[in-house]
Amino acid sequence: MMAVFEYAPAPESRDVVDIRPSYGLFIDGEFVDGAGPSFKTVNPATEETLAEVACAADQDVDRAVRAASKAFGPWSALPGAERAKYLFRIARLIQERSRELAVLETLDNGKPIRESRDVDLPLVAAHFFYYAGWADKLGHAGFGADPRPVGVAGQVIPWNFPLLMLAWKIAPALACGNTVVLKPAETTPLTALAFAEICVQAGLPAGVVNIVTGAGATGAAVVAHPEVGKVAFTGSTEVGRQIARTVAGTGKKLTLELGGKAANIVFDDAALDQAVEGIVNGIFFNQGHVCCAGSRLLVQESVEEELLAALKRRLGTLRLGDPLDKNTDIGAINSAEQLARIRSLTEAGEQEGAERWSPACELPEQGYWFPPTVFTRVAQSHRIAREEIFGPVLSVLTFRTEAEAIEKANNTPYGLSAGIWTEKGSRILMMADRLRAGVVWANTFNRFDPTAPFGGYKESGYGREGGIAGLEAYLDV
Amino acid sequence: MTTSLADVASSDATLRAFLHGLPGVDRVGADQRAAMLSTRSIKTTAKAQAIDLAISMVDLTTLEGADTPGKIRAMCAKAVRPGEDAPRVAAVCVYPDLVAVAARAVAGSGVKVASVATAFPSGRSSLEVKVTDTALAVAAGADEIDMVIDRGAFLAGDLMKVYEEIVAVKAACGDAHLKVILETGELASYDNVRRASWLAMLAGADFIKTSTGKVSPAATLPVTLIMLEAVRDFRERTGRQVGVKPAGGIRTTKDAVKHLVLVNETCGEDWLSPEWFRLGASSLLNDLLMQRQKLATGRYAGPDYFTLD
């Protein structure tokens, strides 16, 4: 039987992007070859190779850091208002090219165009606009009358929000007068390289922004370089630990944004339909490739049945498939390696006794895919309740009282984010006060804003990005 | 939700307790959900399907003080045959005194006659007048009655009065279907929209309808979303299906398609028919016809190529 109302495919055109067959490193204002063996970046939705990308060896990283060092003097000496002009120009160029950048992000990362178009790109531009506004007002940010930049910032970013994480790192660094060497993730380097073109387009002085592509070794070289004064890393807790060890005792400033296992807490008086949306947005946004994802649903026992029924019904309407289709809600898993990790953890979930459920959902034959998955009857002791899965997998736990909810929510090695769903304002304030997490959302989830600081407790890292707090990491205070 | 609903309306207190015990609506979240669904991209075959579906759901409406039998007959002709090979609309909607004219004009076509009774649009009259108004419209041949609730009583907290009026009008409807107009633009909060929806369904409404078209804002997407959630939850709880009719302010094909997307992703296919979903509109039909022709020919024709009512 034909459906009453079937959405025809509505693919965004690929023609707006011009992907080159190969890319070099962006050092001192130019694209140059890398000494390492080049690697391929693929479209995770199709496994098609998109481009060949240069790999920066130690000597390339050294060249990039030296270029950034050389550029630091004149760049930091510019009046703040002059630096702001460059940042505003970059922000506007991002807006002008946002359609192209969104398509490129979706091709390289696998996330739905709806998200790259409506969430990532507007936020990327907003971060540059926001920090452009701070460039000439640093004396009023609460770090003294004349705070100084740190020098060269070495930045390593992950594959889940390639361009957004670049913006979180580069915008405040430049606004404060630092120069940067940034290494994007090896599976998603293309938008960072497009950003390098934007730097050229904006007339940014050579060496202020350098992009070195490569895998873990390249990132390690950036972090370890003696002329790097500040290291910023977003990624896994495991790599964060290595970086902390490398940096220890060197005098480098360090901020880490690491994993999370956020509790999304639903009380029995919550606005149920909106809570369901918030749960969906909390864990299935960007296929769950979100460090602050609400991967642990804590639901009050009195509404468990009702909420789960509503949630399952809602998951049945999620549309999984071609990320370039404007109607797609769930895109591809970023890499085969990540897919394998999700599979192994979900298998552990089943073995340990949790109940697995997914909506009827056809997966494309090519590419890396995983259906939205819900585990019920999860206990705190299960691996799926303890470890970060970084995929579209929700673990459902229950609680009876506020105190139990707080205790369970905080009973994790992580502490990046949390969510509270209740119609009672006093409870929101009380819970937010007691939850040990960097961000606590109330009656919403996964909402970002350049003016709000972001960062974690415990194994979720240290330091804050965004807002005034985000300036501190790039100033010698 | 498992308790029986039979006793909910046994007293003022139980009715109030039940309606205020419904899950709340978070305005920010509801607005965001409606906004997200309105970004669905409906093109080509899906658009063609949606346009024809929307035409078949239109309640072609004229509610002017200046309405005449001639105007009604002209509109009815259009309702029966909106354009070349376009489907007929669901119903025509007129004032009670013009029901007989409309009923004759659409006889045998399958187009229903709906009438706004009960001291439309303010609802400010005695129950006796409202019931008589309804009975007269039904006697004149109305298949469907669009009644307005007493918003004053609702806002004053006299929920039982609103409930009893709906029950009485429903009884006066006989075989005619009852659409209850909540006038959501005057209810102030989304929580009230949800409560009024449940109140109307408990009292026996066959349809719940957003607006009279005389108050702004009329049918907004978030309000339609909340009413769709209400009918979905009501069927889950009682097994009885109730229809939804957004009315007022829906003028373009884009608006109509956004509403269909809401239905599709909130209630699903069971509501995607003129039996369970209507669009109350007067100027929407021509835009649907224009977009329909554009889709078929690749070109826009000017407005003069589409008939006035």
mmCIF file of N, CA and C in Angstrom, chain B residues 111-222:
data_model
loop_
_atom_site.group_PDB
_atom_site.id
_atom_site.type_symbol
_atom_site.label_atom_id
_atom_site.label_comp_id
_atom_site.label_asym_id
_atom_site.label_seq_id
_atom_site.Cartn_x
_atom_site.Cartn_y
_atom_site.Cartn_z
ATOM 1 N N VAL B 111 -19.822 17.080 -1.439
ATOM 2 C CA VAL B 111 -19.338 18.199 -0.625
ATOM 3 C C VAL B 111 -20.313 18.405 0.533
ATOM 4 N N LYS B 112 -19.757 18.493 1.747
ATOM 5 C CA LYS B 112 -20.622 18.652 2.925
ATOM 6 C C LYS B 112 -20.935 20.123 3.157
ATOM 7 N N VAL B 113 -22.000 20.341 3.908
ATOM 8 C CA VAL B 113 -22.326 21.712 4.288
ATOM 9 C C VAL B 113 -22.066 21.874 5.782
ATOM 10 N N ALA B 114 -21.157 22.813 6.081
ATOM 11 C CA ALA B 114 -20.885 23.120 7.480
ATOM 12 C C ALA B 114 -21.432 24.498 7.785
ATOM 13 N N SER B 115 -21.875 24.662 9.028
ATOM 14 C CA SER B 115 -22.406 25.967 9.390
ATOM 15 C C SER B 115 -21.894 26.384 10.755
ATOM 16 N N VAL B 116 -21.546 27.662 10.872
ATOM 17 C CA VAL B 116 -21.128 28.175 12.172
ATOM 18 C C VAL B 116 -22.381 28.604 12.934
ATOM 19 N N ALA B 117 -22.680 27.887 13.987
ATOM 20 C CA ALA B 117 -23.860 28.237 14.772
ATOM 21 C C ALA B 117 -23.426 28.721 16.157
ATOM 22 N N THR B 118 -24.290 28.746 17.109
ATOM 23 C CA THR B 118 -24.022 29.094 18.512
ATOM 24 C C THR B 118 -23.514 30.517 18.699
ATOM 25 N N ALA B 119 -24.200 31.476 18.110
ATOM 26 C CA ALA B 119 -23.860 32.891 18.270
ATOM 27 C C ALA B 119 -22.428 33.187 17.843
ATOM 28 N N PHE B 120 -22.052 32.593 16.731
ATOM 29 C CA PHE B 120 -20.737 32.804 16.145
ATOM 30 C C PHE B 120 -20.575 34.279 15.799
ATOM 31 N N PRO B 121 -19.408 34.879 15.944
ATOM 32 C CA PRO B 121 -18.158 34.305 16.436
ATOM 33 C C PRO B 121 -17.904 34.514 17.929
ATOM 34 N N SER B 122 -18.697 35.328 18.626
ATOM 35 C CA SER B 122 -18.342 35.627 20.014
ATOM 36 C C SER B 122 -18.830 34.552 20.972
ATOM 37 N N GLY B 123 -19.930 33.880 20.595
ATOM 38 C CA GLY B 123 -20.490 32.890 21.504
ATOM 39 C C GLY B 123 -21.201 33.517 22.687
ATOM 40 N N ARG B 124 -21.438 34.804 22.627
ATOM 41 C CA ARG B 124 -22.014 35.498 23.791
ATOM 42 C C ARG B 124 -23.527 35.561 23.676
ATOM 43 N N SER B 125 -24.157 34.451 23.994
ATOM 44 C CA SER B 125 -25.607 34.434 24.069
ATOM 45 C C SER B 125 -26.009 33.323 25.017
ATOM 46 N N SER B 126 -27.311 33.194 25.235
ATOM 47 C CA SER B 126 -27.762 32.167 26.173
ATOM 48 C C SER B 126 -27.643 30.791 25.517
ATOM 49 N N LEU B 127 -27.580 29.773 26.345
ATOM 50 C CA LEU B 127 -27.499 28.403 25.824
ATOM 51 C C LEU B 127 -28.725 28.096 24.960
ATOM 52 N N GLU B 128 -29.849 28.636 25.374
ATOM 53 C CA GLU B 128 -31.088 28.416 24.645
ATOM 54 C C GLU B 128 -30.959 28.890 23.200
ATOM 55 N N VAL B 129 -30.434 30.111 23.036
ATOM 56 C CA VAL B 129 -30.228 30.671 21.692
ATOM 57 C C VAL B 129 -29.247 29.803 20.898
ATOM 58 N N LYS B 130 -28.178 29.365 21.574
ATOM 59 C CA LYS B 130 -27.148 28.570 20.890
ATOM 60 C C LYS B 130 -27.732 27.240 20.390
ATOM 61 N N VAL B 131 -28.489 26.618 21.248
ATOM 62 C CA VAL B 131 -29.081 25.326 20.883
ATOM 63 C C VAL B 131 -30.075 25.512 19.725
ATOM 64 N N THR B 132 -30.882 26.575 19.815
ATOM 65 C CA THR B 132 -31.842 26.837 18.742
ATOM 66 C C THR B 132 -31.124 27.133 17.428
ATOM 67 N N ASP B 133 -30.095 27.970 17.505
ATOM 68 C CA ASP B 133 -29.274 28.312 16.337
ATOM 69 C C ASP B 133 -28.774 27.031 15.660
ATOM 70 N N THR B 134 -28.269 26.103 16.502
ATOM 71 C CA THR B 134 -27.741 24.831 16.011
ATOM 72 C C THR B 134 -28.855 23.999 15.355
ATOM 73 N N ALA B 135 -29.974 23.888 16.071
ATOM 74 C CA ALA B 135 -31.072 23.051 15.576
ATOM 75 C C ALA B 135 -31.599 23.561 14.236
ATOM 76 N N LEU B 136 -31.666 24.886 14.107
ATOM 77 C CA LEU B 136 -32.138 25.468 12.847
ATOM 78 C C LEU B 136 -31.192 25.157 11.692
ATOM 79 N N ALA B 137 -29.904 25.269 11.964
ATOM 80 C CA ALA B 137 -28.910 24.988 10.920
ATOM 81 C C ALA B 137 -28.990 23.527 10.498
ATOM 82 N N VAL B 138 -29.141 22.641 11.485
ATOM 83 C CA VAL B 138 -29.238 21.209 11.173
ATOM 84 C C VAL B 138 -30.505 20.931 10.370
ATOM 85 N N ALA B 139 -31.607 21.562 10.809
ATOM 86 C CA ALA B 139 -32.877 21.353 10.115
ATOM 87 C C ALA B 139 -32.808 21.845 8.667
ATOM 88 N N ALA B 140 -32.001 22.888 8.444
ATOM 89 C CA ALA B 140 -31.865 23.439 7.093
ATOM 90 C C ALA B 140 -30.955 22.579 6.221
ATOM 91 N N GLY B 141 -30.326 21.586 6.821
ATOM 92 C CA GLY B 141 -29.534 20.662 6.012
ATOM 93 C C GLY B 141 -28.032 20.666 6.270
ATOM 94 N N ALA B 142 -27.615 21.235 7.395
ATOM 95 C CA ALA B 142 -26.172 21.243 7.678
ATOM 96 C C ALA B 142 -25.692 19.845 8.080
ATOM 97 N N ASP B 143 -24.570 19.414 7.497
ATOM 98 C CA ASP B 143 -23.966 18.131 7.869
ATOM 99 C C ASP B 143 -23.028 18.289 9.056
ATOM 100 N N GLU B 144 -22.536 19.506 9.199
ATOM 101 C CA GLU B 144 -21.534 19.759 10.244
ATOM 102 C C GLU B 144 -21.826 21.099 10.900
ATOM 103 N N ILE B 145 -21.684 21.133 12.232
ATOM 104 C CA ILE B 145 -21.873 22.390 12.960
ATOM 105 C C ILE B 145 -20.544 22.816 13.556
ATOM 106 N N ASP B 146 -20.136 24.056 13.284
ATOM 107 C CA ASP B 146 -18.933 24.613 13.899
ATOM 108 C C ASP B 146 -19.390 25.525 15.030
ATOM 109 N N MET B 147 -19.241 25.053 16.280
ATOM 110 C CA MET B 147 -19.671 25.883 17.418
ATOM 111 C C MET B 147 -18.484 26.552 18.084
ATOM 112 N N VAL B 148 -18.714 27.692 18.675
ATOM 113 C CA VAL B 148 -17.654 28.355 19.442
ATOM 114 C C VAL B 148 -17.881 28.098 20.923
ATOM 115 N N ILE B 149 -16.776 27.972 21.662
ATOM 116 C CA ILE B 149 -16.945 27.821 23.110
ATOM 117 C C ILE B 149 -17.042 29.204 23.738
ATOM 118 N N ASP B 150 -17.553 29.236 24.955
ATOM 119 C CA ASP B 150 -17.641 30.473 25.716
ATOM 120 C C ASP B 150 -16.272 30.730 26.352
ATOM 121 N N ARG B 151 -15.465 31.548 25.676
ATOM 122 C CA ARG B 151 -14.103 31.793 26.174
ATOM 123 C C ARG B 151 -14.125 32.515 27.502
ATOM 124 N N GLY B 152 -15.125 33.363 27.676
ATOM 125 C CA GLY B 152 -15.228 34.077 28.952
ATOM 126 C C GLY B 152 -15.365 33.107 30.106
ATOM 127 N N ALA B 153 -16.247 32.129 29.938
ATOM 128 C CA ALA B 153 -16.439 31.137 30.998
ATOM 129 C C ALA B 153 -15.174 30.319 31.198
ATOM 130 N N PHE B 154 -14.520 29.959 30.104
ATOM 131 C CA PHE B 154 -13.293 29.156 30.208
ATOM 132 C C PHE B 154 -12.219 29.912 30.994
ATOM 133 N N LEU B 155 -12.015 31.170 30.624
ATOM 134 C CA LEU B 155 -10.955 31.947 31.281
ATOM 135 C C LEU B 155 -11.316 32.257 32.731
ATOM 136 N N ALA B 156 -12.605 32.350 33.005
ATOM 137 C CA ALA B 156 -13.028 32.595 34.388
ATOM 138 C C ALA B 156 -12.963 31.322 35.229
ATOM 139 N N GLY B 157 -12.642 30.218 34.594
ATOM 140 C CA GLY B 157 -12.504 28.967 35.340
ATOM 141 C C GLY B 157 -13.798 28.177 35.442
ATOM 142 N N ASP B 158 -14.815 28.644 34.743
ATOM 143 C CA ASP B 158 -16.098 27.924 34.811
ATOM 144 C C ASP B 158 -16.102 26.833 33.732
ATOM 145 N N LEU B 159 -15.287 25.832 33.982
ATOM 146 C CA LEU B 159 -15.075 24.801 32.964
ATOM 147 C C LEU B 159 -16.338 23.978 32.756
ATOM 148 N N MET B 160 -17.091 23.778 33.839
ATOM 149 C CA MET B 160 -18.298 22.958 33.735
ATOM 150 C C MET B 160 -19.322 23.602 32.808
ATOM 151 N N LYS B 161 -19.388 24.943 32.841
ATOM 152 C CA LYS B 161 -20.329 25.637 31.972
ATOM 153 C C LYS B 161 -19.958 25.373 30.502
ATOM 154 N N VAL B 162 -18.692 25.454 30.206
ATOM 155 C CA VAL B 162 -18.241 25.212 28.833
ATOM 156 C C VAL B 162 -18.568 23.774 28.430
ATOM 157 N N TYR B 163 -18.283 22.856 29.356
ATOM 158 C CA TYR B 163 -18.535 21.439 29.092
ATOM 159 C C TYR B 163 -20.021 21.187 28.800
ATOM 160 N N GLU B 164 -20.848 21.739 29.665
ATOM 161 C CA GLU B 164 -22.290 21.472 29.522
ATOM 162 C C GLU B 164 -22.856 22.076 28.243
ATOM 163 N N GLU B 165 -22.332 23.222 27.842
ATOM 164 C CA GLU B 165 -22.799 23.833 26.593
ATOM 165 C C GLU B 165 -22.456 22.955 25.386
ATOM 166 N N ILE B 166 -21.247 22.421 25.425
ATOM 167 C CA ILE B 166 -20.847 21.558 24.303
ATOM 168 C C ILE B 166 -21.750 20.315 24.259
ATOM 169 N N VAL B 167 -21.987 19.735 25.439
ATOM 170 C CA VAL B 167 -22.849 18.553 25.507
ATOM 171 C C VAL B 167 -24.235 18.874 24.937
ATOM 172 N N ALA B 168 -24.765 20.033 25.307
ATOM 173 C CA ALA B 168 -26.106 20.412 24.854
ATOM 174 C C ALA B 168 -26.146 20.638 23.341
ATOM 175 N N VAL B 169 -25.130 21.313 22.832
ATOM 176 C CA VAL B 169 -25.096 21.585 21.386
ATOM 177 C C VAL B 169 -24.903 20.265 20.617
ATOM 178 N N LYS B 170 -24.074 19.406 21.173
ATOM 179 C CA LYS B 170 -23.861 18.096 20.530
ATOM 180 C C LYS B 170 -25.210 17.353 20.418
ATOM 181 N N ALA B 171 -25.997 17.434 21.485
ATOM 182 C CA ALA B 171 -27.300 16.766 21.460
ATOM 183 C C ALA B 171 -28.198 17.381 20.386
ATOM 184 N N ALA B 172 -28.089 18.693 20.229
ATOM 185 C CA ALA B 172 -28.906 19.384 19.225
ATOM 186 C C ALA B 172 -28.451 19.080 17.801
ATOM 187 N N CYS B 173 -27.242 18.577 17.671
ATOM 188 C CA CYS B 173 -26.676 18.303 16.345
ATOM 189 C C CYS B 173 -27.339 17.076 15.691
ATOM 190 N N GLY B 174 -27.842 16.173 16.503
ATOM 191 C CA GLY B 174 -28.392 14.947 15.934
ATOM 192 C C GLY B 174 -27.296 14.197 15.197
ATOM 193 N N ASP B 175 -27.510 13.924 13.923
ATOM 194 C CA ASP B 175 -26.511 13.188 13.136
ATOM 195 C C ASP B 175 -25.385 14.072 12.620
ATOM 196 N N ALA B 176 -25.576 15.378 12.725
ATOM 197 C CA ALA B 176 -24.532 16.263 12.204
ATOM 198 C C ALA B 176 -23.280 16.172 13.075
ATOM 199 N N HIS B 177 -22.128 16.340 12.422
ATOM 200 C CA HIS B 177 -20.858 16.324 13.161
ATOM 201 C C HIS B 177 -20.662 17.652 13.859
ATOM 202 N N LEU B 178 -20.057 17.577 15.049
ATOM 203 C CA LEU B 178 -19.821 18.803 15.801
ATOM 204 C C LEU B 178 -18.336 19.175 15.805
ATOM 205 N N LYS B 179 -18.058 20.375 15.279
ATOM 206 C CA LYS B 179 -16.689 20.906 15.377
ATOM 207 C C LYS B 179 -16.702 21.998 16.431
ATOM 208 N N VAL B 180 -15.811 21.847 17.410
ATOM 209 C CA VAL B 180 -15.788 22.814 18.500
ATOM 210 C C VAL B 180 -14.622 23.785 18.297
ATOM 211 N N ILE B 181 -14.972 25.074 18.176
ATOM 212 C CA ILE B 181 -13.960 26.110 17.940
ATOM 213 C C ILE B 181 -13.465 26.637 19.288
ATOM 214 N N LEU B 182 -12.158 26.513 19.507
ATOM 215 C CA LEU B 182 -11.607 26.907 20.807
ATOM 216 C C LEU B 182 -11.230 28.377 20.835
ATOM 217 N N GLU B 183 -11.111 28.996 19.690
ATOM 218 C CA GLU B 183 -10.593 30.363 19.537
ATOM 219 C C GLU B 183 -9.291 30.514 20.338
ATOM 220 N N THR B 184 -8.310 29.779 19.897
ATOM 221 C CA THR B 184 -7.049 29.666 20.645
ATOM 222 C C THR B 184 -6.337 31.005 20.822
ATOM 223 N N GLY B 185 -6.595 31.932 19.906
ATOM 224 C CA GLY B 185 -5.971 33.252 20.038
ATOM 225 C C GLY B 185 -6.429 33.985 21.290
ATOM 226 N N GLU B 186 -7.532 33.580 21.870
ATOM 227 C CA GLU B 186 -8.024 34.227 23.085
ATOM 228 C C GLU B 186 -7.750 33.399 24.340
ATOM 229 N N LEU B 187 -7.172 32.221 24.175
ATOM 230 C CA LEU B 187 -6.967 31.357 25.345
ATOM 231 C C LEU B 187 -5.661 31.629 26.071
ATOM 232 N N ALA B 188 -4.809 32.459 25.461
ATOM 233 C CA ALA B 188 -3.608 32.995 26.115
ATOM 234 C C ALA B 188 -2.441 32.014 26.279
ATOM 235 N N SER B 189 -2.666 30.790 26.687
ATOM 236 C CA SER B 189 -1.506 29.913 26.892
ATOM 237 C C SER B 189 -1.697 28.581 26.175
ATOM 238 N N TYR B 190 -0.577 27.942 25.886
ATOM 239 C CA TYR B 190 -0.633 26.617 25.257
ATOM 240 C C TYR B 190 -1.235 25.586 26.213
ATOM 241 N N ASP B 191 -0.986 25.788 27.516
ATOM 242 C CA ASP B 191 -1.616 24.888 28.496
ATOM 243 C C ASP B 191 -3.133 24.952 28.359
ATOM 244 N N ASN B 192 -3.643 26.183 28.187
ATOM 245 C CA ASN B 192 -5.088 26.337 28.017
ATOM 246 C C ASN B 192 -5.577 25.685 26.728
ATOM 247 N N VAL B 193 -4.772 25.756 25.681
ATOM 248 C CA VAL B 193 -5.161 25.122 24.417
ATOM 249 C C VAL B 193 -5.310 23.613 24.621
ATOM 250 N N ARG B 194 -4.364 23.044 25.337
ATOM 251 C CA ARG B 194 -4.459 21.602 25.581
ATOM 252 C C ARG B 194 -5.675 21.265 26.446
ATOM 253 N N ARG B 195 -5.902 22.061 27.488
ATOM 254 C CA ARG B 195 -7.045 21.791 28.367
ATOM 255 C C ARG B 195 -8.366 21.944 27.612
ATOM 256 N N ALA B 196 -8.468 23.010 26.816
ATOM 257 C CA ALA B 196 -9.713 23.246 26.074
ATOM 258 C C ALA B 196 -9.940 22.119 25.059
ATOM 259 N N SER B 197 -8.852 21.620 24.465
ATOM 260 C CA SER B 197 -8.976 20.512 23.514
ATOM 261 C C SER B 197 -9.573 19.287 24.196
ATOM 262 N N TRP B 198 -9.014 18.962 25.361
ATOM 263 C CA TRP B 198 -9.513 17.784 26.092
ATOM 264 C C TRP B 198 -10.942 17.993 26.572
ATOM 265 N N LEU B 199 -11.220 19.209 27.019
ATOM 266 C CA LEU B 199 -12.571 19.527 27.492
ATOM 267 C C LEU B 199 -13.577 19.277 26.367
ATOM 268 N N ALA B 200 -13.256 19.766 25.174
ATOM 269 C CA ALA B 200 -14.166 19.614 24.044
ATOM 270 C C ALA B 200 -14.343 18.147 23.671
ATOM 271 N N MET B 201 -13.240 17.400 23.704
ATOM 272 C CA MET B 201 -13.322 15.979 23.330
ATOM 273 C C MET B 201 -14.114 15.189 24.362
ATOM 274 N N LEU B 202 -13.895 15.512 25.640
ATOM 275 C CA LEU B 202 -14.646 14.825 26.699
ATOM 276 C C LEU B 202 -16.138 15.079 26.554
ATOM 277 N N ALA B 203 -16.480 16.297 26.065
ATOM 278 C CA ALA B 203 -17.889 16.663 25.953
ATOM 279 C C ALA B 203 -18.527 16.129 24.676
ATOM 280 N N GLY B 204 -17.713 15.503 23.825
ATOM 281 C CA GLY B 204 -18.295 14.838 22.670
ATOM 282 C C GLY B 204 -17.994 15.452 21.315
ATOM 283 N N ALA B 205 -17.045 16.354 21.233
ATOM 284 C CA ALA B 205 -16.700 16.969 19.945
ATOM 285 C C ALA B 205 -16.239 15.906 18.946
ATOM 286 N N ASP B 206 -16.668 16.065 17.693
ATOM 287 C CA ASP B 206 -16.146 15.198 16.629
ATOM 288 C C ASP B 206 -14.881 15.777 16.024
ATOM 289 N N PHE B 207 -14.783 17.094 16.106
ATOM 290 C CA PHE B 207 -13.621 17.822 15.615
ATOM 291 C C PHE B 207 -13.269 18.891 16.634
ATOM 292 N N ILE B 208 -11.983 19.240 16.730
ATOM 293 C CA ILE B 208 -11.645 20.465 17.452
ATOM 294 C C ILE B 208 -11.015 21.413 16.455
ATOM 295 N N LYS B 209 -11.374 22.670 16.550
ATOM 296 C CA LYS B 209 -11.013 23.660 15.544
ATOM 297 C C LYS B 209 -10.349 24.843 16.225
ATOM 298 N N THR B 210 -9.331 25.412 15.593
ATOM 299 C CA THR B 210 -8.549 26.458 16.271
ATOM 300 C C THR B 210 -9.319 27.751 16.466
ATOM 301 N N SER B 211 -9.922 28.273 15.364
ATOM 302 C CA SER B 211 -10.305 29.678 15.405
ATOM 303 C C SER B 211 -11.556 29.951 14.593
ATOM 304 N N THR B 212 -12.111 31.138 14.883
ATOM 305 C CA THR B 212 -13.245 31.593 14.082
ATOM 306 C C THR B 212 -12.765 32.272 12.799
ATOM 307 N N GLY B 213 -11.514 32.699 12.799
ATOM 308 C CA GLY B 213 -11.022 33.504 11.686
ATOM 309 C C GLY B 213 -11.241 34.992 11.922
ATOM 310 N N LYS B 214 -11.910 35.306 13.032
ATOM 311 C CA LYS B 214 -12.197 36.718 13.332
ATOM 312 C C LYS B 214 -11.240 37.281 14.383
ATOM 313 N N VAL B 215 -10.370 36.443 14.909
ATOM 314 C CA VAL B 215 -9.444 36.869 15.956
ATOM 315 C C VAL B 215 -8.026 36.533 15.517
ATOM 316 N N SER B 216 -7.097 37.433 15.803
ATOM 317 C CA SER B 216 -5.709 37.170 15.477
ATOM 318 C C SER B 216 -4.921 37.029 16.785
ATOM 319 N N PRO B 217 -3.969 36.104 16.929
ATOM 320 C CA PRO B 217 -3.583 35.096 15.951
ATOM 321 C C PRO B 217 -4.642 33.992 15.823
ATOM 322 N N ALA B 218 -4.761 33.455 14.615
ATOM 323 C CA ALA B 218 -5.696 32.350 14.390
ATOM 324 C C ALA B 218 -4.922 31.034 14.407
ATOM 325 N N ALA B 219 -4.937 30.294 13.299
ATOM 326 C CA ALA B 219 -4.316 28.972 13.290
ATOM 327 C C ALA B 219 -2.804 29.092 13.139
ATOM 328 N N THR B 220 -2.074 29.012 14.247
ATOM 329 C CA THR B 220 -0.615 28.979 14.150
ATOM 330 C C THR B 220 -0.157 27.523 14.168
ATOM 331 N N LEU B 221 1.047 27.291 13.675
ATOM 332 C CA LEU B 221 1.545 25.910 13.643
ATOM 333 C C LEU B 221 1.675 25.290 15.048
ATOM 334 N N PRO B 222 2.248 25.998 16.019
ATOM 335 C CA PRO B 222 2.365 25.368 17.339
ATOM 336 C C PRO B 222 1.008 25.006 17.939
#
